[in-house]
Tab-separated table of C-alpha atoms and ligand atoms in Angstrom:
chain	number	residue	atom	x	y	z
X	189	MET	CA	203.356	103.565	259.551
X	190	ALA	CA	201.221	106.191	261.170
X	191	HIS	CA	199.441	105.379	264.416
X	192	ALA	CA	197.151	108.363	264.644
X	193	SER	CA	193.421	107.945	265.176
X	194	LEU	CA	190.703	109.533	263.058
X	195	LEU	CA	186.989	110.157	263.473
X	196	TYR	CA	184.942	110.521	260.259
X	197	ILE	CA	181.781	112.619	260.084
X	198	THR	CA	179.830	112.557	256.825
X	199	LEU	CA	177.089	115.054	256.039
X	200	GLY	CA	174.854	115.148	252.979
X	201	CYS	CA	174.035	112.493	250.435
X	202	ALA	CA	175.094	108.947	249.614
X	203	LYS	CA	177.708	110.294	247.202
X	204	ASN	CA	179.499	111.835	250.162
X	205	GLU	CA	179.304	108.509	252.034
X	206	VAL	CA	181.152	106.906	249.129
X	207	ASP	CA	183.796	109.667	249.138
X	208	THR	CA	184.339	109.259	252.891
X	209	ASP	CA	184.643	105.532	252.399
X	210	ARG	CA	187.328	106.096	249.790
X	211	MET	CA	189.310	108.445	252.040
X	212	ARG	CA	188.929	106.017	254.956
X	213	SER	CA	190.288	103.239	252.790
X	214	LEU	CA	193.333	105.291	251.741
X	215	LEU	CA	194.016	106.357	255.323
X	216	ASN	CA	193.569	102.824	256.704
X	217	GLY	CA	196.064	101.665	254.082
X	218	ALA	CA	198.477	104.336	255.304
X	219	GLY	CA	198.251	103.089	258.903
X	220	TYR	CA	195.640	105.422	260.385
X	221	GLU	CA	193.142	103.944	262.799
X	222	GLU	CA	189.414	104.753	262.863
X	223	VAL	CA	187.773	105.751	266.156
X	224	PHE	CA	184.177	106.663	266.870
X	225	GLU	CA	184.407	109.403	269.516
X	226	ALA	CA	185.957	112.859	269.103
X	227	ALA	CA	187.586	112.448	272.501
X	228	ASP	CA	189.577	109.466	271.158
X	229	ALA	CA	190.582	111.129	267.888
X	230	ASP	CA	193.802	112.890	266.961
X	231	ALA	CA	191.879	114.433	264.072
X	232	VAL	CA	188.318	114.634	262.812
X	233	ILE	CA	187.556	114.556	259.106
X	234	ILE	CA	184.259	116.287	258.311
X	235	ASN	CA	183.006	115.556	254.819
X	236	THR	CA	180.635	118.435	254.121
X	237	CYS	CA	177.592	119.131	251.959
X	238	SER	CA	176.831	122.418	250.232
X	239	PHE	CA	173.978	121.431	247.916
X	240	LEU	CA	171.653	123.978	249.555
X	241	ALA	CA	172.312	126.999	251.748
X	242	SER	CA	170.796	125.021	254.650
X	243	ALA	CA	173.267	122.158	254.065
X	244	THR	CA	176.182	124.630	254.036
X	245	SER	CA	174.973	126.084	257.346
X	246	GLU	CA	174.705	122.609	258.874
X	247	SER	CA	178.255	121.818	257.735
X	248	ILE	CA	179.638	125.022	259.256
X	249	GLU	CA	177.637	124.587	262.473
X	250	THR	CA	178.846	120.996	262.899
X	251	THR	CA	182.431	122.171	262.414
X	252	LEU	CA	182.085	125.032	264.892
X	253	ALA	CA	180.386	122.825	267.507
X	254	LEU	CA	183.242	120.368	267.195
X	255	ALA	CA	185.794	123.186	267.475
X	256	GLU	CA	184.081	124.365	270.639
X	257	ASP	CA	184.260	120.863	272.162
X	258	VAL	CA	187.931	120.684	271.234
X	259	ALA	CA	188.581	124.138	272.734
X	260	ASP	CA	186.895	122.927	275.948
X	261	GLY	CA	189.615	120.505	275.760
X	262	VAL	CA	189.587	116.766	276.053
X	263	ARG	CA	192.580	116.614	273.751
X	264	ASP	CA	194.155	118.575	270.943
X	265	THR	CA	192.019	117.171	268.154
X	266	ARG	CA	192.666	118.698	264.738
X	267	ILE	CA	189.751	119.372	262.393
X	268	VAL	CA	189.972	118.806	258.643
X	269	MET	CA	187.096	119.905	256.430
X	270	CYS	CA	186.586	118.036	253.146
X	271	GLY	CA	184.109	117.943	250.316
X	272	CYS	CA	181.562	120.364	248.952
X	273	VAL	CA	181.989	123.357	251.301
X	274	PRO	CA	185.762	123.700	250.573
X	275	SER	CA	185.021	123.143	246.864
X	276	ARG	CA	182.456	125.921	246.848
X	277	TYR	CA	183.993	128.463	249.219
X	278	GLY	CA	187.651	127.391	249.271
X	279	ASP	CA	189.365	130.773	249.154
X	280	GLU	CA	187.247	132.385	251.854
X	281	LEU	CA	187.445	129.565	254.385
X	282	PRO	CA	190.892	129.812	256.019
X	283	GLU	CA	190.057	133.326	257.201
X	284	GLU	CA	186.471	132.476	258.178
X	285	LEU	CA	187.271	129.233	259.990
X	286	PRO	CA	190.665	129.471	261.670
X	287	GLU	CA	189.623	126.494	263.841
X	288	VAL	CA	190.094	124.195	260.835
X	289	ALA	CA	193.589	122.814	260.235
X	290	ALA	CA	193.132	122.021	256.519
X	291	PHE	CA	190.552	122.233	253.761
X	292	VAL	CA	190.317	119.505	251.122
X	293	ARG	CA	188.242	120.042	247.983
X	294	THR	CA	186.396	117.109	246.403
X	295	ASP	CA	188.968	116.845	243.620
X	296	GLU	CA	191.811	116.767	246.166
X	297	GLU	CA	190.457	113.937	248.313
X	298	ASP	CA	192.713	111.292	246.784
X	299	GLY	CA	195.607	113.213	248.385
X	300	ILE	CA	194.106	112.918	251.878
X	301	VAL	CA	197.001	110.864	253.280
X	302	ALA	CA	199.540	113.624	252.569
X	303	VAL	CA	197.179	116.221	254.060
X	304	MET	CA	196.647	114.241	257.285
X	305	ASP	CA	200.354	113.478	257.594
X	306	GLU	CA	201.086	117.187	257.401
X	307	VAL	CA	198.312	118.190	259.806
X	308	LEU	CA	199.467	115.618	262.370
X	309	GLY	CA	203.188	116.089	261.794
X	310	ILE	CA	203.700	112.510	260.644
X	311	GLU	CA	206.867	111.982	258.688
X	312	ARG	CA	207.534	109.056	256.381
X	313	ASP	CA	210.069	108.344	253.689
X	314	SER	CA	207.432	107.989	251.006
X	315	LEU	CA	203.670	107.772	250.767
X	316	PRO	CA	202.403	104.189	250.872
X	317	PHE	CA	201.327	102.626	247.581
X	318	ILE	CA	197.685	101.585	247.845
X	319	PRO	CA	196.880	99.716	244.632
X	320	THR	CA	193.110	99.374	245.034
X	321	VAL	CA	190.772	101.271	247.238
X	322	LYS	CA	188.912	98.824	249.472
X	323	ARG	CA	185.423	99.858	250.428
X	324	THR	CA	184.581	99.298	254.091
X	325	VAL	CA	180.842	98.728	253.744
X	326	GLU	CA	179.387	96.813	256.655
X	327	SER	CA	175.721	97.101	255.731
X	328	ALA	CA	173.709	95.033	253.282
X	329	VAL	CA	173.583	97.898	250.788
X	330	ALA	CA	176.483	99.586	249.007
X	331	TYR	CA	176.362	102.771	246.973
X	332	VAL	CA	178.688	102.740	243.991
X	333	LYS	CA	179.528	106.028	242.334
X	334	ILE	CA	179.612	105.697	238.546
X	335	SER	CA	180.368	109.341	237.789
X	336	ASP	CA	181.065	112.663	239.394
X	337	GLY	CA	180.230	116.216	238.418
X	338	CYS	CA	177.445	117.458	236.198
X	339	ASP	CA	177.198	119.199	232.824
X	340	ARG	CA	173.550	120.188	232.966
X	341	PHE	CA	173.919	123.501	234.815
X	342	CYS	CA	170.314	123.685	235.983
X	343	SER	CA	169.901	127.364	236.806
X	344	PHE	CA	169.060	126.727	240.481
X	345	CYS	CA	171.866	124.282	241.243
X	346	ALA	CA	175.405	124.858	242.500
X	347	ILE	CA	176.576	121.264	241.984
X	348	PRO	CA	178.396	121.802	238.661
X	349	TYR	CA	180.391	124.623	240.312
X	350	ILE	CA	181.189	122.408	243.317
X	351	ARG	CA	181.784	119.036	241.683
X	352	GLY	CA	183.012	120.144	238.287
X	353	ARG	CA	182.199	118.792	234.826
X	354	TYR	CA	180.721	115.348	234.217
X	355	ASN	CA	183.264	112.605	234.541
X	356	SER	CA	182.362	108.903	234.086
X	357	ARG	CA	184.281	106.269	235.991
X	358	THR	CA	185.501	103.422	233.836
X	359	ALA	CA	183.366	100.292	233.655
X	360	GLU	CA	186.411	98.276	234.662
X	361	SER	CA	186.831	100.046	237.998
X	362	ILE	CA	183.074	100.068	238.687
X	363	LEU	CA	182.811	96.317	238.030
X	364	ALA	CA	185.898	95.566	240.132
X	365	GLU	CA	184.360	97.484	243.044
X	366	VAL	CA	181.012	95.734	242.599
X	367	ARG	CA	182.664	92.274	242.610
X	368	ASP	CA	184.624	93.192	245.720
X	369	LEU	CA	181.536	94.445	247.546
X	370	VAL	CA	179.509	91.376	246.652
X	371	ALA	CA	182.339	89.091	247.767
X	372	GLY	CA	182.176	90.966	251.090
X	373	GLY	CA	178.484	90.097	251.505
X	374	VAL	CA	176.667	93.138	250.099
X	375	ARG	CA	173.137	92.266	248.867
X	376	GLU	CA	172.199	95.432	247.007
X	377	ILE	CA	174.270	97.624	244.718
X	378	VAL	CA	172.926	101.150	244.220
X	379	LEU	CA	174.530	103.001	241.309
X	380	ILE	CA	174.709	106.738	241.895
X	381	GLY	CA	176.059	109.920	240.292
X	382	GLN	CA	174.675	113.433	239.730
X	383	ASP	CA	173.290	112.374	236.351
X	384	THR	CA	173.540	108.615	235.933
X	385	GLY	CA	171.643	108.423	232.624
X	386	ILE	CA	174.477	109.908	230.572
X	387	TRP	CA	177.163	107.621	231.985
X	388	GLY	CA	179.763	106.912	229.273
X	389	SER	CA	178.840	109.911	227.108
X	390	ASP	CA	182.200	111.541	227.887
X	391	PHE	CA	184.303	108.543	226.831
X	392	THR	CA	186.424	109.288	223.795
X	393	GLY	CA	187.856	106.883	221.232
X	394	GLU	CA	186.837	103.275	220.920
X	395	VAL	CA	185.255	101.867	224.070
X	396	GLU	CA	185.693	98.226	224.923
X	397	GLY	CA	182.820	96.848	226.979
X	398	PRO	CA	179.861	98.853	228.300
X	399	ALA	CA	179.485	102.246	226.637
X	400	ASN	CA	176.231	103.540	228.140
X	401	LEU	CA	174.209	103.125	231.334
X	402	ALA	CA	172.003	100.315	229.969
X	403	GLN	CA	175.072	98.262	229.015
X	404	LEU	CA	176.789	99.070	232.319
X	405	MET	CA	173.761	97.930	234.326
X	406	VAL	CA	173.568	94.672	232.407
X	407	ALA	CA	177.304	94.132	233.044
X	408	VAL	CA	176.807	94.857	236.777
X	409	ALA	CA	173.878	92.407	236.832
X	410	GLU	CA	176.052	89.735	235.197
X	411	ALA	CA	178.832	90.386	237.717
X	412	VAL	CA	176.499	89.826	240.691
X	413	ARG	CA	174.387	87.064	239.138
X	414	PRO	CA	175.506	84.024	241.163
X	415	HIS	CA	174.985	85.833	244.471
X	416	HIS	CA	171.303	86.901	244.575
X	417	VAL	CA	172.023	90.615	244.670
X	418	TRP	CA	169.718	93.480	243.697
X	419	VAL	CA	170.880	96.278	241.395
X	420	ARG	CA	169.288	99.716	241.509
X	421	VAL	CA	170.096	103.028	239.827
X	422	LEU	CA	169.243	106.475	241.222
X	423	TYR	CA	169.324	110.061	239.868
X	424	LEU	CA	168.267	109.443	236.274
X	425	GLN	CA	167.378	112.672	234.530
X	426	PRO	CA	164.328	112.230	232.214
X	427	GLU	CA	166.478	112.551	229.082
X	428	GLY	CA	168.510	109.538	230.230
X	429	MET	CA	165.575	107.127	229.853
X	430	THR	CA	166.460	105.487	226.548
X	431	ASP	CA	164.663	102.529	224.960
X	432	GLU	CA	167.793	100.461	225.579
X	433	LEU	CA	167.682	101.287	229.306
X	434	VAL	CA	163.972	100.495	229.551
X	435	ALA	CA	164.674	97.116	227.917
X	436	ALA	CA	167.603	96.471	230.273
X	437	ILE	CA	165.439	97.146	233.328
X	438	ARG	CA	162.585	95.048	231.941
X	439	ASP	CA	164.663	92.072	230.829
X	440	THR	CA	167.374	91.779	233.502
X	441	PRO	CA	166.137	90.049	236.669
X	442	GLU	CA	168.714	91.616	239.017
X	443	ILE	CA	167.837	95.200	237.976
X	444	LEU	CA	164.957	96.432	240.102
X	445	PRO	CA	161.973	97.986	238.322
X	446	TYR	CA	162.400	101.108	240.424
X	447	ILE	CA	163.192	104.402	238.778
X	448	ASP	CA	164.283	107.660	240.382
X	449	ILE	CA	163.604	110.474	237.925
X	450	PRO	CA	163.848	113.961	239.455
X	451	VAL	CA	161.490	115.999	237.268
X	452	GLN	CA	161.583	119.156	239.490
X	453	HIS	CA	158.575	120.619	237.613
X	454	CYS	CA	156.331	119.821	234.675
X	455	ASN	CA	155.516	123.241	233.244
X	456	ALA	CA	157.494	123.896	230.036
X	457	ARG	CA	158.135	127.581	230.793
X	458	ILE	CA	159.434	126.842	234.300
X	459	LEU	CA	161.538	123.913	233.050
X	460	LYS	CA	163.094	126.180	230.421
X	461	ALA	CA	163.879	128.830	233.072
X	462	MET	CA	165.437	126.037	235.136
X	463	HIS	CA	167.608	125.252	232.084
X	464	ARG	CA	165.940	121.876	231.849
X	465	SER	CA	163.783	120.506	229.083
X	466	GLY	CA	160.399	118.877	228.666
X	467	SER	CA	156.791	119.693	229.344
X	468	THR	CA	153.788	118.169	231.073
X	469	GLU	CA	152.900	116.307	227.868
X	470	GLU	CA	156.404	114.977	227.275
X	471	LEU	CA	156.853	113.844	230.872
X	472	SER	CA	153.419	112.208	230.949
X	473	LYS	CA	154.306	110.356	227.754
X	474	LEU	CA	157.592	109.179	229.281
X	475	PHE	CA	155.886	107.832	232.408
X	476	ALA	CA	153.134	106.189	230.331
X	477	THR	CA	155.815	104.442	228.252
X	478	LEU	CA	157.668	103.320	231.361
X	479	ARG	CA	154.531	101.952	232.955
X	480	SER	CA	153.420	100.139	229.823
X	481	GLN	CA	156.871	98.631	229.202
X	482	ILE	CA	157.562	97.724	232.817
X	483	PRO	CA	154.268	96.934	234.564
X	484	GLY	CA	154.318	97.609	238.304
X	485	MET	CA	157.287	99.930	237.995
X	486	VAL	CA	157.863	102.096	241.071
X	487	ILE	CA	158.656	105.759	240.431
X	488	ARG	CA	160.366	108.256	242.733
X	489	THR	CA	160.698	111.894	241.760
X	490	THR	CA	161.616	115.331	243.074
X	491	SER	CA	159.569	118.521	242.991
X	492	LEU	CA	161.169	121.949	243.345
X	493	VAL	CA	158.530	124.413	244.515
X	494	GLY	CA	158.486	128.211	244.221
X	495	PHE	CA	161.075	128.654	241.463
X	496	PRO	CA	161.426	132.361	240.526
X	497	GLY	CA	158.446	133.451	238.455
X	498	GLU	CA	156.291	130.432	239.321
X	499	THR	CA	152.651	131.544	239.243
X	500	ASP	CA	149.770	130.095	241.257
X	501	GLU	CA	148.535	128.402	238.059
X	502	GLU	CA	151.931	126.821	237.374
X	503	ALA	CA	152.163	125.559	240.955
X	504	GLU	CA	148.658	124.098	240.540
X	505	GLU	CA	149.725	122.503	237.236
X	506	MET	CA	152.532	120.684	239.045
X	507	LEU	CA	150.170	119.471	241.766
X	508	ALA	CA	147.718	118.183	239.163
X	509	PHE	CA	150.584	116.446	237.340
X	510	MET	CA	151.804	114.752	240.549
X	511	ASP	CA	148.275	113.665	241.328
X	512	ARG	CA	147.688	112.231	237.840
X	513	GLU	CA	151.001	110.393	237.781
X	514	GLY	CA	150.481	109.041	241.310
X	515	PHE	CA	154.183	108.887	242.116
X	516	ASP	CA	155.148	106.347	244.760
X	517	TYR	CA	157.666	108.701	246.362
X	518	THR	CA	158.186	112.433	245.847
X	519	SER	CA	160.795	114.541	247.618
X	520	VAL	CA	159.529	118.109	247.790
X	521	PHE	CA	161.969	121.001	248.195
X	522	PRO	CA	161.182	124.691	248.470
X	523	TYR	CA	163.389	126.638	246.050
X	524	SER	CA	166.265	128.416	247.790
X	525	PRO	CA	168.445	130.966	245.983
X	526	GLU	CA	171.943	129.484	245.914
X	527	GLU	CA	174.866	131.855	245.761
X	528	GLY	CA	176.525	131.923	242.334
X	529	THR	CA	173.584	130.385	240.445
X	530	ARG	CA	171.647	132.134	237.700
X	531	ALA	CA	168.254	131.559	239.322
X	532	ALA	CA	169.346	133.464	242.432
X	533	LYS	CA	169.563	136.626	240.297
X	534	MET	CA	166.278	136.094	238.449
X	535	GLU	CA	163.370	138.488	238.729
X	536	GLY	CA	160.188	137.295	240.396
X	537	GLN	CA	161.589	135.564	243.480
X	538	VAL	CA	158.535	134.034	245.152
X	539	PRO	CA	157.831	135.480	248.636
X	540	GLU	CA	158.673	133.045	251.449
X	541	ASP	CA	155.102	132.747	252.769
X	542	ILE	CA	153.738	131.791	249.345
X	543	LYS	CA	156.619	129.377	248.775
X	544	LEU	CA	155.961	127.681	252.110
X	545	GLU	CA	152.246	127.435	251.384
X	546	ARG	CA	152.920	125.791	248.003
X	547	THR	CA	155.548	123.521	249.518
X	548	GLN	CA	153.115	122.355	252.196
X	549	ALA	CA	150.467	121.616	249.557
X	550	ALA	CA	152.985	119.601	247.499
X	551	MET	CA	154.211	117.710	250.581
X	552	ASP	CA	150.652	116.886	251.645
X	553	LEU	CA	149.874	115.537	248.190
X	554	ALA	CA	153.169	113.606	247.978
X	555	GLU	CA	152.415	112.001	251.331
X	556	SER	CA	148.843	111.077	250.527
X	557	LEU	CA	149.986	109.435	247.249
X	558	GLY	CA	152.958	107.732	248.911
X	559	PHE	CA	151.025	106.500	251.946
X	560	ALA	CA	148.316	105.087	249.660
X	561	ALA	CA	150.904	103.316	247.476
X	562	THR	CA	152.455	101.824	250.625
X	563	ALA	CA	149.085	100.736	252.042
X	564	ALA	CA	148.281	99.032	248.719
X	565	ARG	CA	151.208	96.648	249.386
X	566	VAL	CA	149.468	95.109	252.416
X	567	GLY	CA	148.688	91.477	251.578
X	568	GLU	CA	151.555	91.194	249.057
X	569	VAL	CA	154.485	88.814	249.505
X	570	ALA	CA	157.921	90.142	248.516
X	571	GLU	CA	161.586	89.718	249.289
X	572	VAL	CA	163.052	91.947	251.990
X	573	ILE	CA	166.716	92.590	252.707
X	574	VAL	CA	167.453	92.726	256.447
X	575	ASP	CA	169.259	95.989	257.265
X	576	GLY	CA	169.500	95.823	261.053
X	577	ILE	CA	167.824	95.453	264.414
X	578	GLU	CA	166.210	98.385	266.220
X	579	GLU	CA	165.087	98.782	269.814
X	580	THR	CA	161.452	99.875	270.076
X	581	ASP	CA	159.064	100.362	273.027
X	582	GLU	CA	157.760	96.855	272.317
X	583	GLY	CA	161.235	95.335	272.209
X	584	PRO	CA	163.712	94.714	269.394
X	585	GLU	CA	162.550	94.393	265.786
X	586	LEU	CA	164.179	93.617	262.459
X	587	ILE	CA	164.299	96.475	259.978
X	588	GLY	CA	164.615	95.772	256.288
X	589	HIS	CA	163.600	97.114	252.916
X	590	ALA	CA	161.739	95.638	249.980
X	591	TRP	CA	162.704	96.084	246.319
X	592	PHE	CA	160.273	98.995	245.975
X	593	GLN	CA	161.952	100.952	248.803
X	594	ALA	CA	165.257	102.668	248.032
X	595	PRO	CA	167.455	102.422	251.131
X	596	ASP	CA	167.775	105.625	253.183
X	597	SER	CA	165.137	107.399	251.058
X	598	ASP	CA	161.840	105.542	251.157
X	599	GLY	CA	160.118	103.611	253.934
X	600	ALA	CA	161.239	100.433	255.656
X	601	VAL	CA	159.781	97.042	256.567
X	602	HIS	CA	159.395	96.136	260.252
X	603	LEU	CA	159.484	92.468	261.276
X	604	GLU	CA	159.402	90.567	264.511
X	605	VAL	CA	162.925	89.535	265.449
X	606	SER	CA	163.774	86.086	264.210
X	607	GLU	CA	167.019	84.243	263.597
X	608	ALA	CA	167.791	86.430	260.563
X	609	ALA	CA	171.039	88.390	260.247
X	610	VAL	CA	171.884	91.609	258.434
X	611	GLY	CA	172.084	90.883	254.717
X	612	ASP	CA	169.634	87.973	254.739
X	613	ILE	CA	166.923	88.104	252.099
X	614	LEU	CA	163.614	86.964	253.556
X	615	LYS	CA	160.275	86.278	251.958
X	616	VAL	CA	157.780	88.520	253.757
X	617	ARG	CA	154.014	89.021	253.731
X	618	PHE	CA	153.016	92.604	254.494
X	619	THR	CA	150.326	92.683	257.179
X	620	ASP	CA	149.972	96.393	257.935
X	621	SER	CA	151.285	99.825	256.995
X	622	PHE	CA	151.765	103.235	258.555
X	623	CYS	CA	152.923	106.271	256.559
X	624	TYR	CA	155.691	104.927	254.255
X	625	GLU	CA	156.411	101.967	256.580
X	626	LEU	CA	155.246	98.372	256.262
X	627	VAL	CA	154.853	95.725	258.920
X	628	GLY	CA	155.398	92.140	257.838
X	629	GLU	CA	155.791	88.531	258.815
X	630	VAL	CA	158.279	86.062	257.444
X	631	VAL	CA	156.696	83.499	255.142
X	632	GLU	CA	158.145	79.994	255.156
X	633	GLU	CA	159.829	79.021	251.876
A	834	SF4	S1	171.157	117.660	236.869
A	834	SF4	FE1	170.737	119.777	237.464
A	834	SF4	S2	170.012	119.567	239.608
A	834	SF4	FE2	171.105	117.668	239.122
A	834	SF4	S3	173.224	118.013	239.806
A	834	SF4	FE3	173.128	118.539	237.621
A	834	SF4	S4	172.774	120.749	237.599
A	834	SF4	FE4	172.245	120.027	239.663
């Protein structure tokens, strides 16, 4: 068995957290020990993000800062870079970053034990057999990846080139992981992927059990049913909203009526240039259907501002659409030309100052809608999952999230410290709000 110690650093989204967790599990099984300071580590594994140019820069800067600390010399810590940056820039990296001992692409991460053994000069007769990957989630919420890759090839996005083609995980392995997590005390399962709505579409032959996302979510709900666990799905492209899925969300108590649909834009011409589909009318119809079928449904979306060729009128059209739809949460991103994508070569790149102006207007609107939706919750009573305790100027307070707040993305609920522990589900009355945050008090059962 190896006795080397490893520090894990994860950058980027929840999908990367899951990948790190998987590598950690394999390495723990092979005898590696986790530490939490670089000074204590024989090697540092940096799981990188390259979704946007800014994320790539952050990944490189984090790696170089670490290399500098190592060069200053507490100990001879080796650096291993994993994930999206090696997947995107693999061939160029060894020359550009000689400080890094090994590069591991996303599709090579299951071989992490052999890589670390080689980097650290650990010899063994054979690699250990690790039959099931054990997640090491210690929080109340667990992300479960149901697919990887993406087939949509939106013209602005590098993900399909980084993560490869769409690949659904089997229902069997997803359900086994869910059962395991729930047995370990997890209170919310969040299903993620680049494009969750088409889960199962790449299965060939006869499929036993769930064959699409609606059926998978119902199966997940059944698996968690005795344990009072919430089930949420994120990253549903508009085309993934089938009648069957709407019915599953409406009729299955464990599945939260919270939908994350990244529309990016509403204008048909811009959507077409983005290699997406739809129009203002079609999207409005979709949201009207959702709201009529699932009253009180909470909707999160994403707006990409300043796509090449976007005119003032088209930017205004998107603002008017956001305003009409009154989204609960909107993430606003200014378009950035990503190397290797078609949009980066398009005519009509919007000047930075105009892009920033439009982005600010979209962010201001998103906030005013979101803050108002949050304030409207004051007076309501709802269940809240306790996520942790935070120190504030006024002393410690419990932090949790309600069903209408996706963990790590939306606001939180702040409560006076009581006897509650992480993972408890409390009944809370909301007494005040600020920005996307709510303040509450525990209501006796
Ligand atoms: S759906 Fe579009 S934006 Fe999302 S990961 Fe796939 S290509 Fe990128």
